[in-house]
Amino acid sequence: MTELRDVLSTLGRGAEEILIESELVDKLKKAEPLRIKAGFDPTAPDIHLGHTVLLNKLRQFQDLGHHILFLIGDFTGMIGDPTGKNVTRKPLSREEVVENAKTYQQQVFKILDPEKTEILFNSSWLDNLGSRGIIGLAAHYTVARMLEREDFRQRYQANQPIAVHEFLYPLIQGYDSVAMRADVEIGGTDQKFNLLVGRELQKSYGQRPQVVMTFPLLEGLDGVQKMSKSLGNYIGIDESPQEIFGKLMSISDTLMWRYYDLLSFLSTTEIQGLKASVQEGANPRDIKIKLAEEVTARFHSAALAQEAHQAFIAQFQKHGLPDNIPLLSLSASSKGLAIANLLKNAGLVASTSEALRQLEQGAVRIDGLRVEDKGLVLPIDSEHLYQVGKRRFARVKVFNE
Amino acid sequence: MTELRDVLSTLGRGAEEILIESELVDKLKKAEPLRIKAGFDPTAPDIHLGHTVLLNKLRQFQDLGHHILFLIGDFTGMIGDPTGKNVTRKPLSREEVVENAKTYQQQVFKILDPEKTEILFNSSWLDNLGSRGIIGLAAHYTVARMLEREDFRQRYQANQPIAVHEFLYPLIQGYDSVAMRADVEIGGTDQKFNLLVGRELQKSYGQRPQVVMTFPLLEGLDGVQKMSKSLGNYIGIDESPQEIFGKLMSISDTLMWRYYDLLSFLSTTEIQGLKASVQEGANPRDIKIKLAEEVTARFHSAALAQEAHQAFIAQFQKHGLPDNIPLLSLSASSKGLAIANLLKNAGLVASTSEALRQLEQGAVRIDGLRVEDKGLVLPIDSEHLYQVGKRRFARVKVFNE
């Protein structure tokens, strides 16, 4: 029993909710490998640290001998995920989905053991359902219960459109659990409703319901919105050691503790110790370096993490740059972003007219080089260090959804 | 233009609504055959007078040279109740659908010209839609607009469950119009919402929207609920001349005028003349005989209608029966209906204890024969003339859904 208690404590660390914990205990007691499901949306092919909260949990299950079912929602990706979005999302083409899935596979094996991981695509059973199967599935849930889902309820009350097919998405996702015979499903807190639909459907189809475990969503570099590729506030696990290290160094001292809780493999006691040391006068910057090293090493190596650390220090010493330059992602039309707008949106100037004045005066630098072209347009995906005068800095990436 | 006005007047007679009449005019002006859609449910193979309101309208379109698309909705019939909870809505097998369709065909050609009628089954395109097709279809409509449908709205507000798949049925029915490239769809007033979904979907799919024509629902013999096989208050067009004639004679004097409006081929002026004659003292019974003859002759022949008329008169004279015996259908469990309950439910006695007393006293007759067996159970589908004492009569059919 002591051992089971340890197992539960490991698996439960960081979980927001376990529904229902006693069922998890029963399942673990059987001492047979459990089928652990986690679904991933194929819209964002680059796995970022936000995803790793769940991936690390899957790794823990895997290390305890359980069977990991890594589900790529290629079918549902072609519908669009309404969760947390107040607008209907554009569906992906089959080509995009296939391309994205490949990237996923390459990246997740940095965390998961490929020998013990089954990668599944829900199109393989959902396409076979056919018109009649989808209708039969839709009969298992009522409109009223669907409207209990927080985001649906809010949109309905605010007279924002909900397309009928959005009601099918939770059912389809729930049916995945039936097709996969999942014993446990883990997901973000924003997925709780959909995960519970899986429980319900499994009961309807005569299966033992899965245990649902939800985990908090990791905030992005801005510390406000959840980490997401489309918001541009993410750290991809496939990025270079320098990028991972540098981006982690750009987060606020407050956000750093959140990242420690959700990303570090240090024990809770060790993290408490770090907090205490800061209260006793340690420089948060040094604690942040420790985190940046741990996470960078995880996706590269200890040596490369050290190298990134040294490069980071050297860069700032060489350029006399401050060591906490904000990192921003600014959205733009597909044509890119005009320099004056970029400087204003990045908060480096108060207005576009000030931006134009600073350009005229030669006070604007991009990656250290003076720029005077007022007509300059920064293309999508460009990323540079912008400087206005002596003290104002920002690293800015231009993106387009 | 005079001719077009006549055509419009013919086609519009009896219509509750034409949406949109100016579009119908435009379509008729082209002087090309229009594709006229009407959908029929494959669960009830016996066509009754309720169906003929639409069938007669189709015949009028046909006589004007238009192309009739007689749609048998076998797809949804083959799904039945997807939860399997409702035993009365068991899915139909393909064989049953084919069998029912044959019966339909035999019967509708009593009204429609088989040379100018195309019979279609919606499974032939809906099965091909597949899971993704259904989801794509569902994306064309919002939850809020679906909840505008009167019965959905009422059920939602009354906290009565609406299963999600019920939202798919109007879309599926609407998609039929797309697949059939319908120019006009006719249906009962209860179908108005679904017919309008067809218009919307046609626009979404880049077609000119169909004109929707709705027609009132014919009340059954009880004068209250709509005529329906499952309610047992119907006159099948395949019934014998005697049955059709007799059932029509059993309707109330009020209902008779409704039947004149919706079923008779007499002109509006002629019907007005009949109403005036009753107000001036004519016996409504004679007017009812005129209707019974017209309708019986339509599905048999003038001679057979005359014969039925004579038989009807003779029967009542011989038995000394009143000429307006109510005709009732009583629902029962699959085991049938006990005589005491039948007499009570038919309103022939005030209570089952009175029924038992009347049986003891030999005051109960079935088809003229005295019955004293208190344990008698009348089987499903039995139909007899019941009499209690000298004056209380009812013709009762026992049915089970």
Short mmCIF file of N, CA, C and O in Angstrom, two decimals, chain B residues 319-363:
data_model
loop_
_atom_site.label_atom_id
_atom_site.label_comp_id
_atom_site.label_asym_id
_atom_site.label_seq_id
_atom_site.Cartn_x
_atom_site.Cartn_y
_atom_site.Cartn_z
N HIS B 319 -80.34 -2.72 -39.48
CA HIS B 319 -80.07 -2.84 -38.05
C HIS B 319 -80.75 -1.77 -37.23
O HIS B 319 -80.64 -1.78 -36.00
N GLY B 320 -81.40 -0.87 -37.86
CA GLY B 320 -82.01 0.22 -37.13
C GLY B 320 -80.97 1.06 -36.38
O GLY B 320 -81.20 1.50 -35.27
N LEU B 321 -79.80 1.18 -37.03
CA LEU B 321 -78.72 1.91 -36.36
C LEU B 321 -78.80 3.40 -36.67
O LEU B 321 -79.31 3.79 -37.71
N PRO B 322 -78.30 4.20 -35.76
CA PRO B 322 -78.20 5.63 -36.09
C PRO B 322 -77.19 5.80 -37.23
O PRO B 322 -76.35 4.93 -37.44
N ASP B 323 -77.28 6.87 -37.94
CA ASP B 323 -76.41 7.03 -39.12
C ASP B 323 -75.15 7.83 -38.83
O ASP B 323 -74.43 8.20 -39.72
N ASN B 324 -74.88 8.08 -37.58
CA ASN B 324 -73.67 8.86 -37.28
C ASN B 324 -72.92 8.25 -36.10
O ASN B 324 -72.69 8.88 -35.09
N ILE B 325 -72.55 6.97 -36.25
CA ILE B 325 -71.87 6.27 -35.16
C ILE B 325 -70.42 6.72 -35.09
O ILE B 325 -69.73 6.72 -36.11
N PRO B 326 -69.95 7.12 -33.91
CA PRO B 326 -68.54 7.56 -33.83
C PRO B 326 -67.59 6.40 -34.12
O PRO B 326 -67.86 5.26 -33.76
N LEU B 327 -66.52 6.74 -34.78
CA LEU B 327 -65.49 5.76 -35.07
C LEU B 327 -64.27 6.10 -34.24
O LEU B 327 -63.77 7.22 -34.30
N LEU B 328 -63.82 5.15 -33.44
CA LEU B 328 -62.73 5.44 -32.51
C LEU B 328 -61.59 4.46 -32.69
O LEU B 328 -61.79 3.31 -33.07
N SER B 329 -60.40 4.94 -32.38
CA SER B 329 -59.25 4.03 -32.30
C SER B 329 -58.72 4.13 -30.89
O SER B 329 -58.46 5.23 -30.39
N LEU B 330 -58.60 3.00 -30.23
CA LEU B 330 -58.11 3.01 -28.85
C LEU B 330 -56.78 2.29 -28.80
O LEU B 330 -56.63 1.20 -29.37
N SER B 331 -55.85 2.88 -28.10
CA SER B 331 -54.53 2.25 -28.01
C SER B 331 -54.53 1.23 -26.88
O SER B 331 -55.25 1.36 -25.90
N ALA B 332 -53.74 0.19 -27.06
CA ALA B 332 -53.70 -0.88 -26.08
C ALA B 332 -52.29 -1.42 -26.02
O ALA B 332 -51.46 -1.15 -26.89
N SER B 333 -51.99 -2.18 -24.99
CA SER B 333 -50.71 -2.90 -24.93
C SER B 333 -50.76 -3.97 -26.00
O SER B 333 -51.81 -4.24 -26.59
N SER B 334 -49.64 -4.62 -26.23
CA SER B 334 -49.59 -5.61 -27.30
C SER B 334 -50.51 -6.78 -27.01
O SER B 334 -50.86 -7.55 -27.91
N LYS B 335 -50.95 -6.92 -25.75
CA LYS B 335 -51.85 -8.04 -25.40
C LYS B 335 -53.30 -7.75 -25.78
O LYS B 335 -54.15 -8.63 -25.69
N GLY B 336 -53.62 -6.51 -26.14
CA GLY B 336 -54.99 -6.17 -26.49
C GLY B 336 -55.65 -5.35 -25.41
O GLY B 336 -54.98 -4.83 -24.51
N LEU B 337 -56.96 -5.24 -25.50
CA LEU B 337 -57.70 -4.37 -24.58
C LEU B 337 -58.87 -5.15 -23.99
O LEU B 337 -59.67 -5.77 -24.71
N ALA B 338 -58.97 -5.14 -22.65
CA ALA B 338 -60.06 -5.86 -21.98
C ALA B 338 -61.38 -5.15 -22.29
O ALA B 338 -61.44 -3.92 -22.40
N ILE B 339 -62.45 -5.94 -22.43
CA ILE B 339 -63.75 -5.41 -22.85
C ILE B 339 -64.24 -4.27 -21.96
O ILE B 339 -64.72 -3.23 -22.45
N ALA B 340 -64.04 -4.42 -20.62
CA ALA B 340 -64.54 -3.37 -19.71
C ALA B 340 -63.81 -2.06 -19.94
O ALA B 340 -64.42 -0.98 -19.95
N ASN B 341 -62.49 -2.15 -20.15
CA ASN B 341 -61.72 -0.93 -20.42
C ASN B 341 -62.11 -0.32 -21.75
O ASN B 341 -62.21 0.89 -21.90
N LEU B 342 -62.32 -1.19 -22.72
CA LEU B 342 -62.69 -0.70 -24.05
C LEU B 342 -64.00 0.09 -23.98
O LEU B 342 -64.10 1.21 -24.49
N LEU B 343 -65.00 -0.47 -23.30
CA LEU B 343 -66.29 0.21 -23.23
C LEU B 343 -66.17 1.55 -22.50
O LEU B 343 -66.77 2.55 -22.91
N LYS B 344 -65.33 1.55 -21.46
CA LYS B 344 -65.15 2.79 -20.71
C LYS B 344 -64.40 3.83 -21.57
O LYS B 344 -64.84 4.98 -21.70
N ASN B 345 -63.29 3.41 -22.18
CA ASN B 345 -62.49 4.35 -22.97
C ASN B 345 -63.26 4.86 -24.19
O ASN B 345 -63.01 5.97 -24.66
N ALA B 346 -64.19 4.05 -24.68
CA ALA B 346 -64.98 4.49 -25.83
C ALA B 346 -66.11 5.42 -25.39
O ALA B 346 -66.85 5.94 -26.22
N GLY B 347 -66.25 5.60 -24.10
CA GLY B 347 -67.30 6.49 -23.60
C GLY B 347 -68.68 5.87 -23.61
O GLY B 347 -69.70 6.56 -23.47
N LEU B 348 -68.76 4.55 -23.76
CA LEU B 348 -70.06 3.88 -23.80
C LEU B 348 -70.61 3.61 -22.40
O LEU B 348 -71.80 3.40 -22.21
N VAL B 349 -69.69 3.58 -21.42
CA VAL B 349 -70.09 3.45 -20.02
C VAL B 349 -69.26 4.44 -19.22
O VAL B 349 -68.22 4.92 -19.70
N ALA B 350 -69.70 4.71 -17.99
CA ALA B 350 -69.02 5.72 -17.19
C ALA B 350 -67.81 5.16 -16.46
O ALA B 350 -66.89 5.90 -16.11
N SER B 351 -67.80 3.83 -16.22
CA SER B 351 -66.74 3.23 -15.43
C SER B 351 -66.61 1.76 -15.80
O SER B 351 -67.52 1.19 -16.40
N THR B 352 -65.52 1.14 -15.42
CA THR B 352 -65.38 -0.29 -15.71
C THR B 352 -66.39 -1.09 -14.88
O THR B 352 -66.87 -2.12 -15.34
N SER B 353 -66.72 -0.60 -13.69
CA SER B 353 -67.71 -1.37 -12.92
C SER B 353 -69.08 -1.33 -13.60
O SER B 353 -69.81 -2.33 -13.63
N GLU B 354 -69.39 -0.17 -14.21
CA GLU B 354 -70.66 -0.14 -14.96
C GLU B 354 -70.58 -1.10 -16.14
O GLU B 354 -71.55 -1.80 -16.46
N ALA B 355 -69.41 -1.16 -16.78
CA ALA B 355 -69.23 -2.06 -17.92
C ALA B 355 -69.52 -3.50 -17.50
O ALA B 355 -70.26 -4.24 -18.17
N LEU B 356 -68.97 -3.90 -16.35
CA LEU B 356 -69.16 -5.27 -15.88
C LEU B 356 -70.64 -5.55 -15.58
O LEU B 356 -71.17 -6.61 -15.88
N ARG B 357 -71.30 -4.55 -15.01
CA ARG B 357 -72.73 -4.68 -14.71
C ARG B 357 -73.53 -4.87 -16.00
O ARG B 357 -74.37 -5.75 -16.11
N GLN B 358 -73.23 -4.06 -17.02
CA GLN B 358 -73.95 -4.13 -18.29
C GLN B 358 -73.71 -5.49 -18.96
O GLN B 358 -74.61 -6.06 -19.56
N LEU B 359 -72.46 -5.99 -18.83
CA LEU B 359 -72.15 -7.31 -19.40
C LEU B 359 -73.01 -8.38 -18.70
O LEU B 359 -73.62 -9.23 -19.34
N GLU B 360 -73.07 -8.30 -17.35
CA GLU B 360 -73.88 -9.26 -16.57
C GLU B 360 -75.34 -9.23 -16.99
O GLU B 360 -75.99 -10.27 -17.08
N GLN B 361 -75.83 -8.03 -17.29
CA GLN B 361 -77.24 -7.87 -17.63
C GLN B 361 -77.52 -8.18 -19.10
O GLN B 361 -78.65 -8.03 -19.56
N GLY B 362 -76.49 -8.58 -19.85
CA GLY B 362 -76.70 -8.94 -21.25
C GLY B 362 -77.00 -7.74 -22.13
O GLY B 362 -77.63 -7.86 -23.18
N ALA B 363 -76.53 -6.53 -21.72
CA ALA B 363 -76.86 -5.33 -22.47
C ALA B 363 -75.76 -4.94 -23.46
O ALA B 363 -75.85 -3.91 -24.10
#
